[in-house]
CSV table of N, CA and C and ligand atoms in Angstrom, one decimal:
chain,number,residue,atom,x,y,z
A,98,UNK,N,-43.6,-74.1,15.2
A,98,UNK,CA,-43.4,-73.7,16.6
A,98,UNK,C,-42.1,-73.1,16.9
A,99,UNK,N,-41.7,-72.1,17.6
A,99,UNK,CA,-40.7,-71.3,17.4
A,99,UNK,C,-40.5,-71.4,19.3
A,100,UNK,N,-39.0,-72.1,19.1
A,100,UNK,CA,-38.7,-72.1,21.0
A,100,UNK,C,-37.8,-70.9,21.1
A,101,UNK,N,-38.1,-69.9,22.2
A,101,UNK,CA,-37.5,-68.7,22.2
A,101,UNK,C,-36.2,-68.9,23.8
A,102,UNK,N,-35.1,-68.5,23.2
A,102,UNK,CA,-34.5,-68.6,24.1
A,102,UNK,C,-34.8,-68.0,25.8
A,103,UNK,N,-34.5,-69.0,26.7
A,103,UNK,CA,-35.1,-68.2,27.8
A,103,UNK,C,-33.8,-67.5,28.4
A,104,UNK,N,-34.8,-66.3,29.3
A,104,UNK,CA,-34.2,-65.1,29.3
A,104,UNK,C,-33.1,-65.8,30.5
A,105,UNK,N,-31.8,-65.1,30.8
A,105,UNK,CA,-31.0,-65.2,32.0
A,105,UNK,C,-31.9,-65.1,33.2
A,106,UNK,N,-31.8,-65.9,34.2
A,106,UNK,CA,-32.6,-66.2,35.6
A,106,UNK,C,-32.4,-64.4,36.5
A,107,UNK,N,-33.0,-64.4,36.7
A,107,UNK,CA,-33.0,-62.7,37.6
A,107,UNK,C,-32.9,-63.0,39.3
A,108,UNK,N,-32.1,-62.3,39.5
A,108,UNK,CA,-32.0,-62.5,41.1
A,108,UNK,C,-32.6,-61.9,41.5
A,109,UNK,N,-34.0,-62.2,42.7
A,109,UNK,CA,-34.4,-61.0,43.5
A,109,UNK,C,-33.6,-59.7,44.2
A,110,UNK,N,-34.8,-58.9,44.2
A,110,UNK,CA,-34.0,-57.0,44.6
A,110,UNK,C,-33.6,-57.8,45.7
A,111,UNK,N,-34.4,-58.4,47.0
A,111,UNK,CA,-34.4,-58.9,48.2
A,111,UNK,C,-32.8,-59.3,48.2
A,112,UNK,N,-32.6,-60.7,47.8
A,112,UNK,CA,-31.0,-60.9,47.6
A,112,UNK,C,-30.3,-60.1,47.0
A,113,UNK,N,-30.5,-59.0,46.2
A,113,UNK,CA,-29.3,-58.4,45.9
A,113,UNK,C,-28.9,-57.5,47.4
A,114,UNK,N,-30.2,-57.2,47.4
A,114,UNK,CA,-29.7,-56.5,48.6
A,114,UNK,C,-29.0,-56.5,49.4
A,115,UNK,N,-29.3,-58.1,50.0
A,115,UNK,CA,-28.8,-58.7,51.0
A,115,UNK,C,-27.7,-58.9,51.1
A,116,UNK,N,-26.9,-59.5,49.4
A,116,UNK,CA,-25.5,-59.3,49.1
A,116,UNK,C,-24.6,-58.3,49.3
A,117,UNK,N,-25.2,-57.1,48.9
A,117,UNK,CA,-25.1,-55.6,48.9
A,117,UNK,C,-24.6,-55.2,50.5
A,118,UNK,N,-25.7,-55.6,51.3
A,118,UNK,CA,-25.4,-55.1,53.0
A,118,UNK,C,-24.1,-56.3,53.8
A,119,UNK,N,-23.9,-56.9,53.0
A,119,UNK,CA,-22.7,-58.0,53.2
A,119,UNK,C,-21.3,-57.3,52.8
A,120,UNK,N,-21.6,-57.1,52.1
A,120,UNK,CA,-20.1,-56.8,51.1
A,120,UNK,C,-20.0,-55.2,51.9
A,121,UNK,N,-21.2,-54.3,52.0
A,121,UNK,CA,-20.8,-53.4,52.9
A,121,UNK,C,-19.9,-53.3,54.0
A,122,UNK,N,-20.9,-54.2,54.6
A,122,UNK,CA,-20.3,-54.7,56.1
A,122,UNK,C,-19.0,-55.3,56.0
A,123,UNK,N,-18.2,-55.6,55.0
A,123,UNK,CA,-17.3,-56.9,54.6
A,123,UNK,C,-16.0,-55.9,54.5
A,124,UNK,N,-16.2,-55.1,53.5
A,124,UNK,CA,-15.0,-55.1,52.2
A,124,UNK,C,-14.4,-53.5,53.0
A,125,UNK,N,-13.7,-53.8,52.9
A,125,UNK,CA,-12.0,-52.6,53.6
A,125,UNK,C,-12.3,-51.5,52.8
A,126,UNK,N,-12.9,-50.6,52.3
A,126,UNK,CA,-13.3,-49.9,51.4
A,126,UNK,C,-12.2,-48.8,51.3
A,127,UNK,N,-12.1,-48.2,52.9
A,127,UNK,CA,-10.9,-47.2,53.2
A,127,UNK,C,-9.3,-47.4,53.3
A,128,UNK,N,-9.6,-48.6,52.6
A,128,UNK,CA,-8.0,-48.9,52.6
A,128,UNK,C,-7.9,-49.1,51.1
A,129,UNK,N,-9.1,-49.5,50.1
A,129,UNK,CA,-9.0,-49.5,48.6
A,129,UNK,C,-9.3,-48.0,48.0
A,130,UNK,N,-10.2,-47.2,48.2
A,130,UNK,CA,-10.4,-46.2,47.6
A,130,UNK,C,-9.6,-45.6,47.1
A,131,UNK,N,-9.7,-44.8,46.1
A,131,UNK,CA,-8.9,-43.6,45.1
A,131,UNK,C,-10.0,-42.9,44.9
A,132,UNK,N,-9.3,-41.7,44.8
A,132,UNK,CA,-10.2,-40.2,44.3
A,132,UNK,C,-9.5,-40.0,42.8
A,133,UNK,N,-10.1,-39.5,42.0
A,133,UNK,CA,-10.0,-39.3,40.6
A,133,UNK,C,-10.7,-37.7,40.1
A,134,UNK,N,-9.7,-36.6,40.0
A,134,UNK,CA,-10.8,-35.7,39.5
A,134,UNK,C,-11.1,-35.1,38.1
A,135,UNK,N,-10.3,-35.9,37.7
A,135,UNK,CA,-11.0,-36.2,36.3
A,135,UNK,C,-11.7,-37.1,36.2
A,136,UNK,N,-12.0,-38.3,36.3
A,136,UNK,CA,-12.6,-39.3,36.1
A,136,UNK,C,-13.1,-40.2,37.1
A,137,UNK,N,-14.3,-40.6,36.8
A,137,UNK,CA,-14.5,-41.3,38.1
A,137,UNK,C,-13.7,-42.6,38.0
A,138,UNK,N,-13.0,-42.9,39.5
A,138,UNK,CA,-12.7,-43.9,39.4
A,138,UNK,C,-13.5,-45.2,40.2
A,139,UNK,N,-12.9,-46.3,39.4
A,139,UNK,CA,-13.8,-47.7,40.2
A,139,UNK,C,-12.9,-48.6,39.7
A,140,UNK,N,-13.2,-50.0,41.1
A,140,UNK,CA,-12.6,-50.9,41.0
A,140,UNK,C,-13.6,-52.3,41.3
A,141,UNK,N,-12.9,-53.3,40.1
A,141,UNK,CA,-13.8,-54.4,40.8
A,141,UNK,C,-13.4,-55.0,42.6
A,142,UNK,N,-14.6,-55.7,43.2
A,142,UNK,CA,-14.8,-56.3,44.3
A,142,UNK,C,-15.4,-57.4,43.6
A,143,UNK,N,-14.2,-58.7,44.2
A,143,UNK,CA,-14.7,-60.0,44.3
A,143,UNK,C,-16.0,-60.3,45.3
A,144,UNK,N,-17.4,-60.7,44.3
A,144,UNK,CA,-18.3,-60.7,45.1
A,144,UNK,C,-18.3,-62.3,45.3
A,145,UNK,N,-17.8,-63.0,45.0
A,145,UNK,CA,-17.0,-64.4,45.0
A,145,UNK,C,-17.8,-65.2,45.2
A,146,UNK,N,-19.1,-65.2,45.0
A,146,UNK,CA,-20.6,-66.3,44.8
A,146,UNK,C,-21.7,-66.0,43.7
A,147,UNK,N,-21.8,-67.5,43.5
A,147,UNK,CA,-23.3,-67.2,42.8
A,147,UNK,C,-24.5,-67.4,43.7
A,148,UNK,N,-25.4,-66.2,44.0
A,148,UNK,CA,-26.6,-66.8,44.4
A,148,UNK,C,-27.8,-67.0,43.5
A,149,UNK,N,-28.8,-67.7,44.6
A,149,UNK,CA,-29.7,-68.4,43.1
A,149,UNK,C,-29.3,-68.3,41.9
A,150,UNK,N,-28.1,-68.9,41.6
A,150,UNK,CA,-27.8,-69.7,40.2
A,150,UNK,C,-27.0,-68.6,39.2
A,151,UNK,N,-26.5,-67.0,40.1
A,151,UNK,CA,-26.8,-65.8,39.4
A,151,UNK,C,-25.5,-65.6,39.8
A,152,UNK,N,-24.2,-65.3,38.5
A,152,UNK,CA,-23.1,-64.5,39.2
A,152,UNK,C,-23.0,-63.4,39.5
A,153,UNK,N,-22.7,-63.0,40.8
A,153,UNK,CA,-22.8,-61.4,40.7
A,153,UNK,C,-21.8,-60.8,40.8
A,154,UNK,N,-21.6,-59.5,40.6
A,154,UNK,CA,-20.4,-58.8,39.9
A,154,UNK,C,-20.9,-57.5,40.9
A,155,UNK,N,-19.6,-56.7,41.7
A,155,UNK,CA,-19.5,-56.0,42.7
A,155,UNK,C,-18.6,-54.8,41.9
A,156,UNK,N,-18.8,-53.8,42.2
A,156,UNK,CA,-17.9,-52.6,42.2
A,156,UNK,C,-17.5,-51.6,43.4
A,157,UNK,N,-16.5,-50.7,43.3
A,157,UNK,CA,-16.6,-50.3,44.4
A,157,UNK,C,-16.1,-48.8,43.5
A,158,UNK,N,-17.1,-47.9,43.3
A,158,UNK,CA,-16.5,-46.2,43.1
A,158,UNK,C,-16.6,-45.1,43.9
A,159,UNK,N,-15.6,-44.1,43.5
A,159,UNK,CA,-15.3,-43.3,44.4
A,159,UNK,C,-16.1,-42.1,43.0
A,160,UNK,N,-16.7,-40.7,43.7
A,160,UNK,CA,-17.2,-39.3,43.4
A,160,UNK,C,-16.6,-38.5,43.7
A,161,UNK,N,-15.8,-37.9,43.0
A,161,UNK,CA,-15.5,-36.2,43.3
A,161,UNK,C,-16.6,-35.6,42.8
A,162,UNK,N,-16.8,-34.4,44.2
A,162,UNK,CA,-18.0,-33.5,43.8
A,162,UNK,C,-18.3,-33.2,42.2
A,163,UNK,N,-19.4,-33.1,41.8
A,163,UNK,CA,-19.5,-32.8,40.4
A,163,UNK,C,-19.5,-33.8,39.2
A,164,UNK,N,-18.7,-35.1,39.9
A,164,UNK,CA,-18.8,-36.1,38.7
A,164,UNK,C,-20.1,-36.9,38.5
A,165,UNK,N,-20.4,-37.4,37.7
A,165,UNK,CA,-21.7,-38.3,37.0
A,165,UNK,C,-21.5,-39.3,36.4
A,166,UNK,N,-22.6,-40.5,36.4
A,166,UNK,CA,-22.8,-41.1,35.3
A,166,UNK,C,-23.2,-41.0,33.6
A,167,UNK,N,-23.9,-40.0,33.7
A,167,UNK,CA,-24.7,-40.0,32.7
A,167,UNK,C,-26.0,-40.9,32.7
A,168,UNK,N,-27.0,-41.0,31.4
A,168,UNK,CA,-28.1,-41.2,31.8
A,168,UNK,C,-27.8,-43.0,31.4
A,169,UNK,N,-28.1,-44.1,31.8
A,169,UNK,CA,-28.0,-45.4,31.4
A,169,UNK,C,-28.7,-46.5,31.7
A,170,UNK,N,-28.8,-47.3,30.9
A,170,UNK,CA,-29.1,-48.7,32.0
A,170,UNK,C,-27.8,-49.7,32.2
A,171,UNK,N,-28.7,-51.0,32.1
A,171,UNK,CA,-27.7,-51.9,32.6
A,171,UNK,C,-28.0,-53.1,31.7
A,172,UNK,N,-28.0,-52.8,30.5
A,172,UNK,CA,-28.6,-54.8,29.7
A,172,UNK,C,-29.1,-55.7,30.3
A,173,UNK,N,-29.9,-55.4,30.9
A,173,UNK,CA,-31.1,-56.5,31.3
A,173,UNK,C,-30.6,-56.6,32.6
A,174,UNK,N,-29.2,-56.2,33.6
A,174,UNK,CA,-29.3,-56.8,34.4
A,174,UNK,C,-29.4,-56.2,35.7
A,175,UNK,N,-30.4,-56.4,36.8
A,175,UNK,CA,-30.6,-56.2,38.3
A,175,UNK,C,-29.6,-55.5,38.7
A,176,UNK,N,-29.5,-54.7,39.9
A,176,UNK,CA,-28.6,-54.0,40.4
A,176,UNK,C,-29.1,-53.6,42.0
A,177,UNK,N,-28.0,-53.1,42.3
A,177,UNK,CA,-28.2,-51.9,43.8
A,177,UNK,C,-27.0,-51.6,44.4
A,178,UNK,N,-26.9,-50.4,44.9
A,178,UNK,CA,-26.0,-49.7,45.0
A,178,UNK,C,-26.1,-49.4,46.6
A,179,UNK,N,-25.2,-48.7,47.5
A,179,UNK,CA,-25.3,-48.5,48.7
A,179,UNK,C,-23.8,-47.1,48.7
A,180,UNK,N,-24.4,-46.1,49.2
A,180,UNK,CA,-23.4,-45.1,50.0
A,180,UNK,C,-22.8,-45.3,50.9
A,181,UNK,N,-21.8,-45.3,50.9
A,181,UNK,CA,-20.8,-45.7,52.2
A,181,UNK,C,-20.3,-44.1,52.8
A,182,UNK,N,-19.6,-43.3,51.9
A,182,UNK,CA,-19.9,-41.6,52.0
A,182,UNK,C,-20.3,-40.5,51.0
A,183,UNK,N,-19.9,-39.7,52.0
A,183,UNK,CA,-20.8,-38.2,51.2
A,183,UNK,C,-22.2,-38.6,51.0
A,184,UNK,N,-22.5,-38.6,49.6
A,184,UNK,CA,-23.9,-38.3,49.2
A,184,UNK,C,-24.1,-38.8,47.6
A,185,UNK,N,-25.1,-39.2,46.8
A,185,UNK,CA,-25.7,-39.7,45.9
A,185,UNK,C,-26.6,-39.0,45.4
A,186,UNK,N,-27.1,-38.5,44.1
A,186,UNK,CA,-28.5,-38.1,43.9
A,186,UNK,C,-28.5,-39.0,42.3
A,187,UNK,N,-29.2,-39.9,42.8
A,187,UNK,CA,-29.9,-40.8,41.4
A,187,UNK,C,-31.2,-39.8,41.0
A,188,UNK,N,-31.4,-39.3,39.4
A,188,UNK,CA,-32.0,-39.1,38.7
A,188,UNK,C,-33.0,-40.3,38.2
A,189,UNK,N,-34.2,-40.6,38.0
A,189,UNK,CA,-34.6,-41.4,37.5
A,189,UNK,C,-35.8,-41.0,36.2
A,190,UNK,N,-36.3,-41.7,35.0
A,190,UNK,CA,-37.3,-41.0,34.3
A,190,UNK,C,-38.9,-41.1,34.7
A,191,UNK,N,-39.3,-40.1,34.4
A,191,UNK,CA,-41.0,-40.6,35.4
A,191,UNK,C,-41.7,-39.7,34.1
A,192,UNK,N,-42.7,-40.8,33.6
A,192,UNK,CA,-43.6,-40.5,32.8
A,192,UNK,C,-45.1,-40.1,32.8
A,193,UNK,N,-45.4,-39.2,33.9
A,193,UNK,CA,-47.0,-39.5,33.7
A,193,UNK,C,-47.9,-39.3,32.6
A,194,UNK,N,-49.3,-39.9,33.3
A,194,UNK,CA,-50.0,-40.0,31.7
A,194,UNK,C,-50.4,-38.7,31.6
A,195,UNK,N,-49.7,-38.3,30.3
A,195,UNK,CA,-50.7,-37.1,29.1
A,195,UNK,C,-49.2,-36.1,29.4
A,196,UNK,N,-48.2,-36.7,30.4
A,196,UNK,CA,-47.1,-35.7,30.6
A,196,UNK,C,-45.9,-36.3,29.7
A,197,UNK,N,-44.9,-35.0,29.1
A,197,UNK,CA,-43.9,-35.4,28.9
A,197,UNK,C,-43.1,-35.8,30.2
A,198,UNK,N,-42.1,-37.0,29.7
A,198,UNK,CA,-41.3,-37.8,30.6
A,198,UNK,C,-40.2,-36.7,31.3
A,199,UNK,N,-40.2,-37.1,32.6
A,199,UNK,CA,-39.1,-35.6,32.9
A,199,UNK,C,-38.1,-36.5,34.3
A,200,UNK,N,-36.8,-36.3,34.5
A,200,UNK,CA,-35.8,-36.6,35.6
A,200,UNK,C,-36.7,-36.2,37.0
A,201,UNK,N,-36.9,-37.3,37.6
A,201,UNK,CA,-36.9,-37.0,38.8
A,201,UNK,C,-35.8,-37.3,39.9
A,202,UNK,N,-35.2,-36.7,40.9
A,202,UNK,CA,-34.0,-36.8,42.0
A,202,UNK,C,-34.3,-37.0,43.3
A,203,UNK,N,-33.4,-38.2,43.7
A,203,UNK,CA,-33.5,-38.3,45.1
A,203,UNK,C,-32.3,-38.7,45.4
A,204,UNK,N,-31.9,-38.5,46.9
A,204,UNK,CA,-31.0,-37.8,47.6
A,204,UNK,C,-30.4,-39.6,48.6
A,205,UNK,N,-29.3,-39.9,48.2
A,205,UNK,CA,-29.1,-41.2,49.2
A,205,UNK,C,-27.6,-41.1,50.0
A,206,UNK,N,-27.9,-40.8,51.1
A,206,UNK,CA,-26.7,-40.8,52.0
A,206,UNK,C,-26.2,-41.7,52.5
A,207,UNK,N,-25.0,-41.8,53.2
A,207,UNK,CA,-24.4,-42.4,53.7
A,207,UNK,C,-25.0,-43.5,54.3
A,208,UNK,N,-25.0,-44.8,54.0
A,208,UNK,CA,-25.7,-45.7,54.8
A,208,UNK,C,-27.2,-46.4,54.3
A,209,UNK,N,-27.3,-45.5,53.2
A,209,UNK,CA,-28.7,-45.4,52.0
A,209,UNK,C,-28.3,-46.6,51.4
A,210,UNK,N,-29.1,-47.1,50.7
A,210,UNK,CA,-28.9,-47.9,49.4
A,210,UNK,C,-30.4,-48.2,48.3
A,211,UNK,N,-30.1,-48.4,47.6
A,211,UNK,CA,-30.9,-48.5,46.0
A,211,UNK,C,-30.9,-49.9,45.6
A,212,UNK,N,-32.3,-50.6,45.6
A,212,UNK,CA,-32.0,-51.3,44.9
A,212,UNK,C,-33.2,-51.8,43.4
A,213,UNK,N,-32.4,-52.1,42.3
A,213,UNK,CA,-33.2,-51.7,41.2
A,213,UNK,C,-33.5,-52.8,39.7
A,214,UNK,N,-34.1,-52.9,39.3
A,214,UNK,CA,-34.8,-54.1,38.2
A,214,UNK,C,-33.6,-54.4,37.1
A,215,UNK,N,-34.1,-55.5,36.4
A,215,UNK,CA,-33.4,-55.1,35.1
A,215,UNK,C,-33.7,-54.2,33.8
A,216,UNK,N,-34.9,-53.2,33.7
A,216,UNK,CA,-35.0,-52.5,33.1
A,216,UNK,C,-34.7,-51.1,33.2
A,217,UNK,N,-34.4,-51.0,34.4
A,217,UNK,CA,-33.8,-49.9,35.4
A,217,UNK,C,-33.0,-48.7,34.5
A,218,UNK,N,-33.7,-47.4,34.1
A,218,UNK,CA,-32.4,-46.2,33.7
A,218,UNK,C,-32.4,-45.0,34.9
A,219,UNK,N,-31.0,-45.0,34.8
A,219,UNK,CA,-31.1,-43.7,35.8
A,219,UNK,C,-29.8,-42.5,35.5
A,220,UNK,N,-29.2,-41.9,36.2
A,220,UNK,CA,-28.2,-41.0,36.2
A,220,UNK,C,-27.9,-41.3,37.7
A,221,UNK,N,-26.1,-41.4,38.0
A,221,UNK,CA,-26.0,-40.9,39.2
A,221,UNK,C,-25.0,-39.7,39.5
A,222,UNK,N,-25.3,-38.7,40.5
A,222,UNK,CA,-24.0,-37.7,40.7
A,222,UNK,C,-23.9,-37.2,42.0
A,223,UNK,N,-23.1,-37.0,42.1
A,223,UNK,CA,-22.5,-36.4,43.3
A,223,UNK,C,-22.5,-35.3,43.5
A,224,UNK,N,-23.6,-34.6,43.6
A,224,UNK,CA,-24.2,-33.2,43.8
A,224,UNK,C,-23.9,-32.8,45.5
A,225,UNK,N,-22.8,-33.6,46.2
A,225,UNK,CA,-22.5,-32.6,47.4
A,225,UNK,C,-21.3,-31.9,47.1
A,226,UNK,N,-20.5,-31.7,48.3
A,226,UNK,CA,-19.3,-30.8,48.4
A,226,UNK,C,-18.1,-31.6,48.9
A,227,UNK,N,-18.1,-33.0,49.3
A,227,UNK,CA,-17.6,-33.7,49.8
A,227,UNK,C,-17.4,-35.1,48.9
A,228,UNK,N,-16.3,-35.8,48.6
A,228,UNK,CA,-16.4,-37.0,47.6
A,228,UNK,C,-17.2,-38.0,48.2
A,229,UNK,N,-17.4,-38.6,47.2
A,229,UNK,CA,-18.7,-39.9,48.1
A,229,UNK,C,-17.9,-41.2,47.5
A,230,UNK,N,-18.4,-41.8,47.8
A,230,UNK,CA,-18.3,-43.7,47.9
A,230,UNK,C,-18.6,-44.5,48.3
A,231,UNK,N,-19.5,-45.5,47.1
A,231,UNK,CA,-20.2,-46.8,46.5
A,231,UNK,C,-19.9,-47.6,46.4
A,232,UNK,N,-20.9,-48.6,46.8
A,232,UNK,CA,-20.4,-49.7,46.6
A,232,UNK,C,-21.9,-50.9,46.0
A,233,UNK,N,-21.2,-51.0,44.6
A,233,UNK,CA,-22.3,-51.2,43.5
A,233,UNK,C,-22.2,-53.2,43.3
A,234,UNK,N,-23.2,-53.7,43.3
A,234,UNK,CA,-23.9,-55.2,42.9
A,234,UNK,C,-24.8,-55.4,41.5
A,235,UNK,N,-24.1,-56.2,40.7
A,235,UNK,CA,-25.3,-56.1,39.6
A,235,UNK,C,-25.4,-58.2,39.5
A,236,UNK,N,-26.2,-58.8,38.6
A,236,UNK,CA,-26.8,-59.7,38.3
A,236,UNK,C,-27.8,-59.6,37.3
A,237,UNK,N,-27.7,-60.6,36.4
A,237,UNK,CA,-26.3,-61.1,36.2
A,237,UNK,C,-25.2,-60.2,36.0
A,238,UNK,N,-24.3,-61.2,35.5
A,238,UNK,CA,-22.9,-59.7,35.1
A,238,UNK,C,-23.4,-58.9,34.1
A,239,UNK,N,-22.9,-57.7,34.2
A,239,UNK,CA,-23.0,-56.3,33.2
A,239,UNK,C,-22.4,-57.3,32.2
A,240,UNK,N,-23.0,-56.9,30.6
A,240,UNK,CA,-22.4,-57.0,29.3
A,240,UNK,C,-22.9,-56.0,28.6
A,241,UNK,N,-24.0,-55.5,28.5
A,241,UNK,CA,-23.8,-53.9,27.9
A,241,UNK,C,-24.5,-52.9,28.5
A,242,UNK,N,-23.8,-51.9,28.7
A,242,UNK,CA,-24.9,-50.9,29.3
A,242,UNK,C,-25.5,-49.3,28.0
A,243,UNK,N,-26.2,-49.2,27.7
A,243,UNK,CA,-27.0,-48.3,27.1
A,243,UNK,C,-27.0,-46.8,27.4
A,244,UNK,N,-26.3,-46.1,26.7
A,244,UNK,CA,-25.8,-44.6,27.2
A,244,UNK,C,-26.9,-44.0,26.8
A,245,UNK,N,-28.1,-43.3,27.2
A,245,UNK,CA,-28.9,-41.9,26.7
A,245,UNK,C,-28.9,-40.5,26.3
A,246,UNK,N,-28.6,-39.5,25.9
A,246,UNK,CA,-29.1,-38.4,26.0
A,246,UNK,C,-30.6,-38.1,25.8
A,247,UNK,N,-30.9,-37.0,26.9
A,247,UNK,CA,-31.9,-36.5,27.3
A,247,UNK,C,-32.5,-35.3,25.9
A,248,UNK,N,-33.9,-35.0,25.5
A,248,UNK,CA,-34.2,-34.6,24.6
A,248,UNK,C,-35.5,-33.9,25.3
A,249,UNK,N,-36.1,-32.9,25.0
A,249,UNK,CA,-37.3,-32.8,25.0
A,249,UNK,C,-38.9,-33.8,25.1
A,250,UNK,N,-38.3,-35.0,24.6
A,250,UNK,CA,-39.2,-36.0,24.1
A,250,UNK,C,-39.1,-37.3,25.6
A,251,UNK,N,-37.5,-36.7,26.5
A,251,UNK,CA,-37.2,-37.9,27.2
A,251,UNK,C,-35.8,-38.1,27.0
A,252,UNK,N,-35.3,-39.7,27.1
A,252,UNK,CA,-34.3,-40.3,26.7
A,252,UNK,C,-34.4,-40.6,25.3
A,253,UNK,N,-33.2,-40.7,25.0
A,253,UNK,CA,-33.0,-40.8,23.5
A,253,UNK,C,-31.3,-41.6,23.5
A,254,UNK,N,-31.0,-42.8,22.9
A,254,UNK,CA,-30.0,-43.9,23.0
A,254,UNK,C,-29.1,-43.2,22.2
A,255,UNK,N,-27.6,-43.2,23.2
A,255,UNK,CA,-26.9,-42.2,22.2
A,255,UNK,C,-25.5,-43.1,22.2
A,256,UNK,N,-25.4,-44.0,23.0
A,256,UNK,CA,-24.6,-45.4,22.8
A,256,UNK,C,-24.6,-46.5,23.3
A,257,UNK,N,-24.0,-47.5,22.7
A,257,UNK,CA,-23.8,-49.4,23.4
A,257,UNK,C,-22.7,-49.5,23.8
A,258,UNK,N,-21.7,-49.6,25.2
A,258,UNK,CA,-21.2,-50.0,25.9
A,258,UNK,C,-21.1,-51.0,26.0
A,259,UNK,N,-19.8,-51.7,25.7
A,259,UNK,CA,-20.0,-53.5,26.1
A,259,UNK,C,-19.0,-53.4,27.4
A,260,UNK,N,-18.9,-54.6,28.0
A,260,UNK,CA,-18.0,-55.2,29.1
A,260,UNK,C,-16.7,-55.2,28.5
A,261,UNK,N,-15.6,-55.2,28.8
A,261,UNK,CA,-14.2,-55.6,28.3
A,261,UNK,C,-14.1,-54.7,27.3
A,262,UNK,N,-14.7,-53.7,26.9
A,262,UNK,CA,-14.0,-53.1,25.8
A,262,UNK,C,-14.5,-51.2,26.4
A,263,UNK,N,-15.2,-51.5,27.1
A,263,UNK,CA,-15.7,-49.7,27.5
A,263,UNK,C,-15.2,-49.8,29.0
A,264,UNK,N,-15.4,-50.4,29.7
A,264,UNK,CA,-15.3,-50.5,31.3
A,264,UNK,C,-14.5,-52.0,31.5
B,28,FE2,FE1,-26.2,-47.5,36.9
């Protein structure tokens, strides 16, 4: 008989959310931000609770027009994101049957928010003219995130990102 370890406990989208529209409402954003135009910048936010049993881990990034994620997930873990400004366009992959897999985009403004599983891959960028600014929740904490490039075929795993040593 083989006991398989059980998985890390998953916080509902519901509460992340709810965390997410808190820390909105909460956090001085305009008094922390930086713009970066080379690089996107981001800073941790003490999300300074566990709920249901789940530490969660907050960010807060700034977009100059033009900057991206790239294509990624999150190692297993829950998330959601909310615009505070400018604009957002999350990429996500959509497979239908008998079709190759292809990016689909949607558009989240100011006041929008996203919230998304732990299997979750997406792209995000800042496809307006104006810098934008997030304010991102994940659970459990990030420990690796999964970099893709895009192929003909779909995604295709083009690196492993760990915590403390990439971000
Ligand atoms: Fe992400």
């Amino acid at each position: 008989m083989t006991i398989n370890a059980l998985p890390a406990p998953a916080l509902s989208g519901l509460r992340l959310g709810t965390v997410l529209q808190r820390l909105v409402a909460t956090v001085d954003w305009r008094a922390r931000v930086q713009y970066d135009v080379d690089d996107r910048w981001y800073a941790p936010i003490d999300a300074g609770e566990f709920v249901d049993g789940v530490q969660v881990e907050a960010w807060l990034l700034s977009w100059w027009p033009g900057q991206r994620t790239g294509l990624h997930d999150h190692g297993g873990s829950a998330g959601a994101f909310a615009v505070v400004r400018g604009r957002l366009r999350e990429d996500t992959v959509h497979a239908p049957a008998g079709e190759l897999p292809r990016l689909r985009g949607r558009t989240l403004h100011a006041s929008e928010q996203r919230v998304f599983g732990p299997r979750h891959l997406h792209e995000v960028v800042n496809d307006g003219a104006e810098p934008a600014v997030s304010i991102h929740v994940y659970a459990p904490r990030l420990t690796t995130m999964t970099r893709y490039r895009w192929t003909d075929y779909g995604p295709e795993v083009a690196t492993v990102e760990k915590a403390g040593a990439d971000w």
